[in-house]
Short mmCIF file of C-alpha atoms in Angstrom, two decimals:
data_model
loop_
_atom_site.label_atom_id
_atom_site.label_comp_id
_atom_site.label_asym_id
_atom_site.label_seq_id
_atom_site.Cartn_x
_atom_site.Cartn_y
_atom_site.Cartn_z
CA ASP J 557 42.90 -2.84 -34.48
CA VAL J 558 45.85 -5.00 -33.52
CA LYS J 559 45.42 -8.57 -34.56
CA VAL J 560 47.34 -11.50 -33.12
CA THR J 561 46.42 -14.72 -34.85
CA GLN J 562 47.16 -18.19 -33.56
CA SER J 563 46.98 -20.90 -36.19
CA SER J 564 44.89 -23.41 -34.25
CA ARG J 565 42.16 -23.09 -31.62
CA TYR J 566 42.34 -26.76 -30.59
CA LEU J 567 45.06 -29.36 -31.03
CA VAL J 568 45.26 -32.99 -29.92
CA LYS J 569 48.67 -34.63 -30.02
CA ARG J 570 50.28 -37.85 -28.82
CA THR J 571 53.03 -38.11 -26.24
CA GLY J 572 56.43 -37.79 -27.92
CA GLU J 573 55.20 -35.89 -30.97
CA LYS J 574 56.89 -32.69 -32.07
CA VAL J 575 54.34 -29.88 -31.95
CA PHE J 576 54.44 -26.48 -33.64
CA LEU J 577 52.26 -23.57 -32.49
CA GLU J 578 52.26 -20.60 -34.83
CA CYS J 579 51.50 -16.97 -34.08
CA VAL J 580 51.32 -13.99 -36.43
CA GLN J 581 50.81 -10.30 -35.56
CA ASP J 582 49.97 -7.54 -37.99
CA MET J 583 51.05 -4.40 -36.09
CA ASP J 584 54.80 -4.45 -36.64
CA HIS J 585 55.40 -5.07 -32.94
CA GLU J 586 58.98 -5.70 -31.88
CA ASN J 587 58.15 -7.86 -28.85
CA MET J 588 56.41 -11.22 -28.98
CA PHE J 589 55.62 -13.64 -26.16
CA TRP J 590 54.38 -17.15 -25.46
CA TYR J 591 52.47 -17.80 -22.24
CA ARG J 592 50.59 -20.83 -20.98
CA GLN J 593 47.49 -20.58 -18.82
CA ASP J 594 46.67 -23.24 -16.25
CA PRO J 595 43.91 -23.17 -13.59
CA GLY J 596 45.17 -21.78 -10.31
CA LEU J 597 48.52 -20.79 -11.83
CA GLY J 598 47.51 -17.88 -14.04
CA LEU J 599 49.61 -17.01 -17.08
CA ARG J 600 53.24 -18.10 -17.04
CA LEU J 601 55.83 -16.86 -19.51
CA ILE J 602 57.54 -19.56 -21.58
CA TYR J 603 59.70 -17.54 -24.01
CA PHE J 604 59.79 -14.09 -25.48
CA SER J 605 61.50 -12.33 -28.35
CA TYR J 606 62.39 -8.64 -28.67
CA ASP J 607 63.69 -8.78 -32.24
CA VAL J 608 64.01 -11.10 -35.22
CA LYS J 609 66.18 -14.12 -34.38
CA MET J 610 66.46 -12.92 -30.75
CA LYS J 611 64.90 -14.95 -27.97
CA GLU J 612 64.95 -15.03 -24.20
CA LYS J 613 63.80 -17.68 -21.74
CA GLY J 614 60.83 -16.88 -19.59
CA ASP J 615 59.91 -18.51 -16.32
CA ILE J 616 59.12 -22.02 -17.59
CA PRO J 617 61.14 -22.72 -20.78
CA GLU J 618 61.90 -26.40 -20.12
CA GLY J 619 60.58 -28.65 -22.88
CA TYR J 620 60.00 -25.75 -25.27
CA SER J 621 61.89 -23.87 -27.94
CA VAL J 622 60.96 -20.93 -30.16
CA SER J 623 61.72 -19.52 -33.56
CA ARG J 624 61.43 -15.98 -34.89
CA GLU J 625 62.66 -15.78 -38.47
CA LYS J 626 60.38 -12.88 -39.43
CA LYS J 627 59.22 -9.94 -37.34
CA GLU J 628 55.54 -10.81 -37.59
CA ARG J 629 55.81 -14.52 -36.80
CA PHE J 630 56.74 -16.28 -33.54
CA SER J 631 56.60 -20.06 -33.28
CA LEU J 632 56.53 -22.21 -30.17
CA ILE J 633 57.92 -25.74 -30.52
CA LEU J 634 57.34 -28.65 -28.17
CA GLU J 635 60.25 -30.92 -29.02
CA SER J 636 58.66 -34.05 -27.53
CA ALA J 637 55.18 -33.42 -26.21
CA SER J 638 54.32 -34.71 -22.75
CA THR J 639 51.02 -34.89 -20.90
CA ASN J 640 52.06 -32.11 -18.50
CA GLN J 641 52.18 -29.77 -21.50
CA THR J 642 48.43 -30.03 -21.90
CA SER J 643 47.40 -26.42 -21.49
CA MET J 644 46.02 -23.24 -23.05
CA TYR J 645 48.80 -21.49 -24.98
CA LEU J 646 48.57 -17.75 -25.53
CA CYS J 647 50.68 -15.66 -27.88
CA ALA J 648 51.03 -11.92 -27.36
CA SER J 649 52.85 -8.95 -28.90
CA SER J 650 53.71 -5.40 -27.91
CA PHE J 651 55.68 -2.33 -28.90
CA VAL J 652 59.09 -1.56 -27.49
CA GLY J 653 59.15 1.18 -24.91
CA ARG J 654 58.14 1.64 -21.32
CA THR J 655 55.48 4.19 -22.06
CA ASN J 656 53.13 1.51 -23.26
CA GLU J 657 53.71 -2.05 -22.15
CA LYS J 658 50.28 -3.28 -23.01
CA LEU J 659 50.29 -6.78 -24.47
CA PHE J 660 47.87 -7.79 -27.21
CA PHE J 661 46.87 -11.44 -27.03
CA GLY J 662 45.68 -13.99 -29.53
CA SER J 663 42.64 -16.15 -28.84
CA GLY J 664 44.73 -19.05 -27.61
CA THR J 665 45.40 -22.66 -28.58
CA GLN J 666 44.03 -25.38 -26.32
CA LEU J 667 46.54 -28.22 -26.60
CA SER J 668 45.76 -31.70 -25.33
CA VAL J 669 48.58 -34.22 -25.17
CA LEU J 670 47.36 -37.81 -24.83
CA ASP A 1329 57.98 -18.14 -6.42
CA GLN A 1330 54.76 -16.29 -7.20
CA GLN A 1331 55.76 -12.64 -7.52
CA VAL A 1332 52.21 -11.49 -8.27
CA LYS A 1333 49.43 -12.99 -6.19
CA GLN A 1334 45.68 -12.83 -6.41
CA ASN A 1335 44.56 -14.60 -3.26
CA SER A 1336 40.85 -14.74 -4.06
CA PRO A 1337 40.12 -17.38 -6.71
CA SER A 1338 36.56 -16.13 -7.10
CA LEU A 1339 34.24 -13.25 -6.25
CA SER A 1340 30.47 -13.04 -6.56
CA VAL A 1341 28.58 -9.71 -6.49
CA GLN A 1342 25.12 -8.41 -7.25
CA GLU A 1343 24.50 -6.28 -10.31
CA GLY A 1344 24.84 -2.58 -9.49
CA ARG A 1345 27.12 -3.14 -6.49
CA ILE A 1346 30.88 -2.60 -6.30
CA SER A 1347 33.36 -5.32 -7.22
CA ILE A 1348 36.79 -5.11 -5.61
CA LEU A 1349 39.54 -7.36 -6.89
CA ASN A 1350 42.85 -7.46 -5.04
CA CYS A 1351 46.43 -8.16 -6.02
CA ASP A 1352 49.70 -8.27 -4.09
CA TYR A 1353 53.24 -8.29 -5.41
CA THR A 1354 56.63 -9.01 -3.89
CA ASN A 1355 59.15 -7.69 -6.42
CA SER A 1356 60.10 -4.10 -5.57
CA MET A 1357 61.44 -3.65 -9.14
CA PHE A 1358 57.91 -3.72 -10.52
CA ASP A 1359 56.87 -0.22 -11.53
CA TYR A 1360 53.96 -0.66 -13.93
CA PHE A 1361 50.78 -2.58 -13.27
CA LEU A 1362 47.94 -3.72 -15.50
CA TRP A 1363 44.60 -5.48 -15.26
CA TYR A 1364 43.38 -7.82 -17.96
CA LYS A 1365 39.96 -9.38 -18.45
CA LYS A 1366 39.49 -12.79 -20.02
CA TYR A 1367 36.31 -14.41 -21.31
CA PRO A 1368 36.21 -18.18 -21.97
CA ALA A 1369 37.74 -19.22 -25.30
CA GLU A 1370 39.20 -15.74 -25.85
CA GLY A 1371 42.57 -14.18 -25.18
CA PRO A 1372 42.98 -11.68 -22.32
CA THR A 1373 42.17 -8.08 -23.18
CA PHE A 1374 43.70 -5.02 -21.56
CA LEU A 1375 41.47 -3.20 -19.11
CA ILE A 1376 43.39 -0.52 -17.23
CA SER A 1377 46.92 0.23 -16.04
CA ILE A 1378 48.79 2.34 -13.52
CA SER A 1379 52.35 3.56 -13.21
CA SER A 1380 54.11 3.48 -9.86
CA ILE A 1381 54.30 7.29 -9.87
CA LYS A 1382 50.53 7.37 -9.36
CA ASP A 1383 48.27 5.94 -6.70
CA LYS A 1384 45.02 5.97 -8.67
CA ASN A 1385 43.86 5.71 -12.26
CA GLU A 1386 40.27 5.86 -13.39
CA ASP A 1387 38.58 4.88 -16.66
CA GLY A 1388 34.82 4.97 -16.63
CA ARG A 1389 33.49 2.32 -14.24
CA PHE A 1390 36.98 0.97 -13.57
CA THR A 1391 39.45 2.39 -11.06
CA VAL A 1392 42.80 0.95 -10.07
CA PHE A 1393 44.43 1.89 -6.76
CA LEU A 1394 48.10 1.33 -5.99
CA ASN A 1395 49.60 1.21 -2.49
CA LYS A 1396 53.35 0.96 -3.06
CA SER A 1397 54.31 0.71 0.60
CA ALA A 1398 52.02 -2.30 1.00
CA LYS A 1399 52.86 -3.67 -2.48
CA HIS A 1400 49.15 -3.94 -3.09
CA LEU A 1401 46.80 -2.92 -5.85
CA SER A 1402 43.09 -3.23 -6.32
CA LEU A 1403 40.58 -2.91 -9.13
CA HIS A 1404 37.19 -1.37 -8.36
CA ILE A 1405 34.27 -1.82 -10.74
CA VAL A 1406 31.30 0.45 -10.04
CA PRO A 1407 28.55 -0.34 -10.82
CA SER A 1408 29.10 -4.00 -11.66
CA GLN A 1409 27.24 -5.42 -14.65
CA PRO A 1410 26.56 -9.04 -15.68
CA GLY A 1411 28.79 -8.50 -18.74
CA ASP A 1412 31.70 -7.93 -16.36
CA SER A 1413 31.61 -11.63 -15.43
CA ALA A 1414 35.02 -12.92 -16.50
CA VAL A 1415 38.43 -13.90 -15.16
CA TYR A 1416 40.50 -10.88 -14.11
CA PHE A 1417 44.28 -11.04 -14.14
CA CYS A 1418 46.61 -8.62 -12.42
CA ALA A 1419 50.00 -8.16 -14.11
CA ALA A 1420 53.21 -6.29 -13.39
CA SER A 1421 56.36 -5.27 -15.21
CA GLY A 1422 59.68 -3.75 -14.28
CA VAL A 1423 63.24 -3.34 -15.47
CA ASN A 1424 65.90 -5.99 -14.95
CA ALA A 1425 69.34 -5.42 -13.41
CA GLY A 1426 70.55 -4.02 -16.72
CA GLY A 1427 67.75 -1.48 -16.85
CA THR A 1428 65.91 -3.25 -19.65
CA SER A 1429 62.24 -4.14 -19.62
CA TYR A 1430 61.49 -6.02 -22.85
CA GLY A 1431 57.84 -5.49 -21.95
CA LYS A 1432 57.34 -8.88 -20.34
CA LEU A 1433 54.55 -9.10 -17.82
CA THR A 1434 54.29 -11.27 -14.72
CA PHE A 1435 50.70 -12.35 -14.08
CA GLY A 1436 48.73 -13.36 -11.01
CA GLN A 1437 46.62 -16.50 -10.79
CA GLY A 1438 43.41 -14.72 -11.75
CA THR A 1439 40.09 -14.07 -10.00
CA ILE A 1440 36.80 -15.31 -11.45
CA LEU A 1441 34.23 -12.53 -11.10
CA THR A 1442 30.56 -13.43 -11.32
CA VAL A 1443 28.02 -10.61 -11.40
CA HIS A 1444 24.46 -11.79 -10.71
CA PRO A 1445 21.49 -9.95 -12.28
#
């Protein structure tokens, strides 16, 4: 079974802190993604990566950056956390190729910024 | 600009009856559609998908219908069971102007399905 592991289930941070969310996948997937889930807004794509050291902005990248130094690991960074970044953060991975674009998700990190 | 829309925030059905969840999209470049199910405190899990070359795909109790001309898809669950109670997300993917997909999905807002015993 594919496993996508997010380092924390719950995080509480202060406004202005730098926050790191870590994600590791064990299926040698090329693509990795960070989404956030908010009530009434669904899942919105923050950033994605299709290869090591490659990254692309999603729909809501402002206030975030990412790092992918190794194929299995994709980190989301909140440079200076703000209260409007309180959300559920979901990491996902997938194979390259249009024959199977199924994403595999981690369990999520519920981040609260106070 | 919500390119994938699920206009019903919630749906309540009786056990054994049919559940129909709806989804509309606006981007004509979308050519692959998926449904995900999400339980509280868990990540979304893949349920069923359909390519734009088809108009129906069935997997057990779950059937997805695609109407390309209306840019509309629906998920039918028959018969519904209490364990189906979850949030259901519709998602879509397509190629960009350069013909590349990267596998990124655009999601709808989700519909909370409650199946009563």
